Amino acid sequence: MSAQPGLWPQVRDTCTSLGLMLSIVLFMGLGRVIARQQLHRPLAHAFALEFLATFQLCCCTHELQLLGAQDSAHPTWTLTLIYFFSLVHGLTLVGTSGNPCGVMMQMMLGGMSPEMGAVRLSSQLVSALCSRYCVSALWNLGLTKYHFSERNLACKNPIDSDLPQAIITEVVCSFIFHSALLQFQEVRTKLRIHLLAALITFLAYAGLSFPIKHLALLDLYDLRLLSSLPRYIRNPTPL
C-alpha cells in the first residue's frame, strides 16, 4: 500500500502527457478538416496540410522522447506508445509527407513539380520551428514533473559509439524497413497500417542493441519512419 502514493504522481504525469499528445492530434485533425473545406488553391491547401502534419509529428515526437527518457531501463511502455502513435499518425496523416526526404524523392522521380515541392519543404521547415516553440511553451507551464522551463530542445548528436557501428545499424534498419514496404504492397490497407506500426516498433527496439546500444530508443522513432506510414497507406506502390 505504501507504494501507491508514490506511483500515483507518475501515472498522473504520464496520463497528462498522453492527453497532451492526443489533444494535439485532435486539434490538428480539426485544422485539416477546416483546410480542406476553406482552401481550394492547390498550393495553399498543400502548405496547410503539410504544416499541420509536420506539427503533429514533431510535437508528439518531442513528448514521446521525454516520456521514454524517464524509464529507459524498462522500454516496454515506451514501445507500446511507439506502436500506438505510429497507428495514429498512419491513420490521420494520409496524403501528406511530413518529411523533406520524401518530398525530394518525389521531386526527383517526377511525381511532384518543383513549385509544389518548394511549398511543401518550406511548410515543413516553418512547422518544425513552430513546434519547437510550442512544445517549449507547453513545458514551461509545468503540467507534469517532466515539464520545466530549464529543459531545452537543443540539437544533439544521439550517437555515442563509433561512427562505423552507427552506420551499420542505420543501413541494416533502413534496408529491413524499405524491403518490408515493398512486400506490403499487396496487403490490405487495414492490415498494412498495423504491420508498418509493428515494424517501426521492432526497429526501435532492435536498434537499441544492434550492434550495441549506440542510439537512444526514441531517437529511432523519428520522422523518416513515421512519415512513410501515410504515404504507403495512401498509395501502396513505392514512389
GROMACS .gro file of C-alpha atoms in nm:
model
  239
    1MET     CA    1   0.000   0.000   0.000
    2SER     CA    2   0.289   0.236   0.068
    3ALA     CA    3   0.395   0.222  -0.299
    4GLN     CA    4   0.066   0.356  -0.426
    5PRO     CA    5   0.109   0.720  -0.313
    6GLY     CA    6   0.446   0.730  -0.488
    7LEU     CA    7   0.314   0.564  -0.801
    8TRP     CA    8   0.010   0.785  -0.847
    9PRO     CA    9   0.200   1.107  -0.942
   10GLN     CA   10   0.392   0.915  -1.208
   11VAL     CA   11   0.071   0.771  -1.352
   12ARG     CA   12  -0.091   1.115  -1.343
   13ASP     CA   13   0.204   1.273  -1.523
   14THR     CA   14   0.201   1.001  -1.788
   15CYS     CA   15  -0.173   1.044  -1.844
   16THR     CA   16  -0.122   1.420  -1.871
   17SER     CA   17   0.145   1.373  -2.138
   18LEU     CA   18  -0.077   1.129  -2.328
   19GLY     CA   19  -0.370   1.370  -2.304
   20LEU     CA   20  -0.148   1.649  -2.435
   21MET     CA   21  -0.041   1.445  -2.739
   22LEU     CA   22  -0.394   1.328  -2.816
   23SER     CA   23  -0.518   1.686  -2.786
   24ILE     CA   24  -0.259   1.794  -3.042
   25VAL     CA   25  -0.374   1.515  -3.275
   26LEU     CA   26  -0.739   1.621  -3.236
   27PHE     CA   27  -0.667   1.990  -3.295
   28MET     CA   28  -0.455   1.913  -3.599
   29GLY     CA   29  -0.734   1.690  -3.729
   30LEU     CA   30  -0.979   1.977  -3.687
   31GLY     CA   31  -0.737   2.203  -3.870
   32ARG     CA   32  -0.718   1.958  -4.161
   33VAL     CA   33  -1.096   1.948  -4.189
   34ILE     CA   34  -1.112   2.329  -4.200
   35ALA     CA   35  -0.825   2.347  -4.451
   36ARG     CA   36  -0.996   2.102  -4.686
   37GLN     CA   37  -1.319   2.299  -4.670
   38GLN     CA   38  -1.180   2.652  -4.696
   39LEU     CA   39  -0.860   2.626  -4.901
   40HIS     CA   40  -0.922   2.543  -5.265
   41ARG     CA   41  -0.597   2.661  -5.421
   42PRO     CA   42  -0.363   2.357  -5.456
   43LEU     CA   43  -0.053   2.531  -5.321
   44ALA     CA   44  -0.229   2.683  -5.021
   45HIS     CA   45  -0.405   2.354  -4.950
   46ALA     CA   46  -0.077   2.158  -4.968
   47PHE     CA   47   0.103   2.411  -4.747
   48ALA     CA   48  -0.165   2.394  -4.477
   49LEU     CA   49  -0.190   2.014  -4.471
   50GLU     CA   50   0.188   1.972  -4.468
   51PHE     CA   51   0.220   2.228  -4.190
   52LEU     CA   52  -0.038   2.052  -3.972
   53ALA     CA   53   0.108   1.706  -4.036
   54THR     CA   54   0.464   1.810  -3.954
   55PHE     CA   55   0.349   1.998  -3.646
   56GLN     CA   56   0.167   1.690  -3.517
   57LEU     CA   57   0.466   1.463  -3.582
   58CYS     CA   58   0.718   1.695  -3.421
   59CYS     CA   59   0.515   1.774  -3.109
   60CYS     CA   60   0.429   1.410  -3.043
   61THR     CA   61   0.786   1.300  -3.103
   62HIS     CA   62   0.924   1.560  -2.858
   63GLU     CA   63   0.679   1.446  -2.591
   64LEU     CA   64   0.744   1.076  -2.655
   65GLN     CA   65   1.118   1.131  -2.628
   66LEU     CA   66   1.055   1.297  -2.295
   67LEU     CA   67   0.842   1.006  -2.171
   68GLY     CA   68   1.088   0.745  -2.297
   69ALA     CA   69   1.378   0.910  -2.117
   70GLN     CA   70   1.207   0.876  -1.778
   71ASP     CA   71   1.231   0.496  -1.762
   72SER     CA   72   1.484   0.389  -2.024
   73ALA     CA   73   1.568   0.068  -1.832
   74HIS     CA   74   1.213  -0.066  -1.891
   75PRO     CA   75   1.123   0.019  -2.253
   76THR     CA   76   0.801  -0.187  -2.270
   77TRP     CA   77   0.572   0.109  -2.208
   78THR     CA   78   0.770   0.327  -2.448
   79LEU     CA   79   0.747   0.063  -2.721
   80THR     CA   80   0.372   0.041  -2.663
   81LEU     CA   81   0.345   0.416  -2.713
   82ILE     CA   82   0.555   0.396  -3.029
   83TYR     CA   83   0.320   0.134  -3.173
   84PHE     CA   84   0.007   0.325  -3.073
   85PHE     CA   85   0.117   0.662  -3.210
   86SER     CA   86   0.251   0.500  -3.527
   87LEU     CA   87  -0.105   0.381  -3.582
   88VAL     CA   88  -0.245   0.724  -3.501
   89HIS     CA   89  -0.011   0.905  -3.739
   90GLY     CA   90  -0.059   0.649  -4.012
   91LEU     CA   91  -0.436   0.687  -3.997
   92THR     CA   92  -0.456   1.064  -3.957
   93LEU     CA   93  -0.180   1.194  -4.185
   94VAL     CA   94  -0.284   1.027  -4.509
   95GLY     CA   95  -0.190   1.235  -4.813
   96THR     CA   96   0.100   1.423  -4.654
   97SER     CA   97   0.475   1.368  -4.646
   98GLY     CA   98   0.592   1.518  -4.317
   99ASN     CA   99   0.949   1.456  -4.427
  100PRO     CA  100   1.181   1.657  -4.655
  101CYS     CA  101   1.345   1.339  -4.782
  102GLY     CA  102   1.012   1.205  -4.903
  103VAL     CA  103   0.933   1.530  -5.083
  104MET     CA  104   1.272   1.548  -5.254
  105MET     CA  105   1.246   1.185  -5.361
  106GLN     CA  106   0.908   1.251  -5.524
  107MET     CA  107   1.051   1.557  -5.698
  108MET     CA  108   1.349   1.365  -5.836
  109LEU     CA  109   1.124   1.086  -5.963
  110GLY     CA  110   0.897   1.334  -6.137
  111GLY     CA  111   0.598   1.273  -5.911
  112MET     CA  112   0.586   1.633  -5.787
  113SER     CA  113   0.651   1.968  -5.952
  114PRO     CA  114   0.940   2.183  -5.822
  115GLU     CA  115   0.693   2.453  -5.721
  116MET     CA  116   0.483   2.214  -5.515
  117GLY     CA  117   0.797   2.060  -5.366
  118ALA     CA  118   0.927   2.401  -5.259
  119VAL     CA  119   0.594   2.481  -5.094
  120ARG     CA  120   0.590   2.152  -4.904
  121LEU     CA  121   0.953   2.186  -4.793
  122SER     CA  122   0.904   2.541  -4.670
  123SER     CA  123   0.588   2.435  -4.488
  124GLN     CA  124   0.772   2.155  -4.311
  125LEU     CA  125   1.055   2.386  -4.206
  126VAL     CA  126   0.821   2.653  -4.068
  127SER     CA  127   0.609   2.391  -3.892
  128ALA     CA  128   0.910   2.221  -3.732
  129LEU     CA  129   1.029   2.555  -3.595
  130CYS     CA  130   0.682   2.642  -3.468
  131SER     CA  131   0.652   2.305  -3.295
  132ARG     CA  132   0.974   2.369  -3.102
  133TYR     CA  133   0.842   2.697  -2.967
  134CYS     CA  134   0.502   2.544  -2.892
  135VAL     CA  135   0.647   2.245  -2.705
  136SER     CA  136   0.882   2.473  -2.512
  137ALA     CA  137   0.589   2.694  -2.411
  138LEU     CA  138   0.386   2.391  -2.301
  139TRP     CA  139   0.676   2.256  -2.098
  140ASN     CA  140   0.714   2.594  -1.928
  141LEU     CA  141   0.361   2.552  -1.793
  142GLY     CA  142   0.487   2.269  -1.570
  143LEU     CA  143   0.191   2.040  -1.639
  144THR     CA  144   0.397   1.741  -1.518
  145LYS     CA  145   0.716   1.699  -1.322
  146TYR     CA  146   0.894   1.625  -1.651
  147HIS     CA  147   0.799   1.968  -1.785
  148PHE     CA  148   1.014   2.254  -1.664
  149SER     CA  149   1.149   2.570  -1.816
  150GLU     CA  150   1.514   2.463  -1.793
  151ARG     CA  151   1.454   2.173  -2.030
  152ASN     CA  152   1.571   2.271  -2.376
  153LEU     CA  153   1.530   2.138  -2.727
  154ALA     CA  154   1.886   2.193  -2.840
  155CYS     CA  155   2.003   1.972  -3.124
  156LYS     CA  156   2.234   1.698  -3.006
  157ASN     CA  157   2.412   1.401  -3.150
  158PRO     CA  158   2.240   1.076  -3.039
  159ILE     CA  159   2.540   0.861  -3.139
  160ASP     CA  160   2.768   0.769  -2.851
  161SER     CA  161   2.962   0.492  -3.023
  162ASP     CA  162   3.195   0.455  -3.321
  163LEU     CA  163   3.063   0.602  -3.642
  164PRO     CA  164   3.108   0.276  -3.845
  165GLN     CA  165   2.889   0.087  -3.597
  166ALA     CA  166   2.624   0.357  -3.617
  167ILE     CA  167   2.632   0.344  -3.997
  168ILE     CA  168   2.591  -0.035  -3.996
  169THR     CA  169   2.288  -0.013  -3.771
  170GLU     CA  170   2.134   0.262  -3.983
  171VAL     CA  171   2.189   0.070  -4.305
  172VAL     CA  172   2.051  -0.257  -4.167
  173CYS     CA  173   1.740  -0.094  -4.018
  174SER     CA  174   1.673   0.110  -4.334
  175PHE     CA  175   1.717  -0.197  -4.555
  176ILE     CA  176   1.473  -0.400  -4.344
  177PHE     CA  177   1.219  -0.119  -4.335
  178HIS     CA  178   1.214  -0.042  -4.707
  179SER     CA  179   1.230  -0.411  -4.804
  180ALA     CA  180   0.926  -0.474  -4.588
  181LEU     CA  181   0.745  -0.182  -4.751
  182LEU     CA  182   0.791  -0.349  -5.088
  183GLN     CA  183   0.648  -0.673  -4.953
  184PHE     CA  184   0.345  -0.496  -4.803
  185GLN     CA  185   0.226  -0.358  -5.138
  186GLU     CA  186  -0.050  -0.614  -5.184
  187VAL     CA  187  -0.159  -0.628  -4.821
  188ARG     CA  188  -0.499  -0.484  -4.734
  189THR     CA  189  -0.484  -0.126  -4.606
  190LYS     CA  190  -0.631  -0.203  -4.263
  191LEU     CA  191  -0.373  -0.474  -4.207
  192ARG     CA  192  -0.088  -0.280  -4.368
  193ILE     CA  193  -0.109   0.001  -4.112
  194HIS     CA  194  -0.068  -0.246  -3.825
  195LEU     CA  195   0.221  -0.423  -3.996
  196LEU     CA  196   0.405  -0.097  -4.055
  197ALA     CA  197   0.346   0.019  -3.698
  198ALA     CA  198   0.473  -0.314  -3.565
  199LEU     CA  199   0.778  -0.291  -3.791
  200ILE     CA  200   0.862   0.059  -3.667
  201THR     CA  201   0.830  -0.065  -3.307
  202PHE     CA  202   1.052  -0.365  -3.382
  203LEU     CA  203   1.321  -0.147  -3.540
  204ALA     CA  204   1.311   0.094  -3.247
  205TYR     CA  205   1.376  -0.196  -3.010
  206ALA     CA  206   1.624  -0.382  -3.228
  207GLY     CA  207   1.826  -0.069  -3.299
  208LEU     CA  208   1.874  -0.026  -2.926
  209SER     CA  209   2.100  -0.331  -2.908
  210PHE     CA  210   2.230  -0.392  -3.260
  211PRO     CA  211   2.524  -0.394  -3.280
  212ILE     CA  212   2.549  -0.210  -2.947
  213LYS     CA  213   2.335   0.042  -2.764
  214HIS     CA  214   2.455   0.342  -2.958
  215LEU     CA  215   2.120   0.513  -3.008
  216ALA     CA  216   1.859   0.618  -2.758
  217LEU     CA  217   1.536   0.428  -2.803
  218LEU     CA  218   1.325   0.724  -2.904
  219ASP     CA  219   1.591   0.857  -3.143
  220LEU     CA  220   1.498   0.565  -3.369
  221TYR     CA  221   1.137   0.675  -3.355
  222ASP     CA  222   1.196   0.956  -3.600
  223LEU     CA  223   1.019   1.134  -3.879
  224ARG     CA  224   1.177   0.923  -4.151
  225LEU     CA  225   0.990   0.614  -4.031
  226LEU     CA  226   0.671   0.788  -3.928
  227SER     CA  227   0.629   0.989  -4.243
  228SER     CA  228   0.649   0.672  -4.451
  229LEU     CA  229   0.325   0.549  -4.299
  230PRO     CA  230   0.075   0.791  -4.455
  231ARG     CA  231   0.239   0.774  -4.798
  232TYR     CA  232   0.226   0.395  -4.815
  233ILE     CA  233  -0.119   0.372  -4.662
  234ARG     CA  234  -0.247   0.608  -4.931
  235ASN     CA  235  -0.052   0.453  -5.219
  236PRO     CA  236   0.093   0.103  -5.171
  237THR     CA  237   0.318   0.140  -5.473
  238PRO     CA  238   0.654   0.286  -5.363
  239LEU     CA  239   0.748   0.608  -5.535
   0.00000   0.00000   0.00000
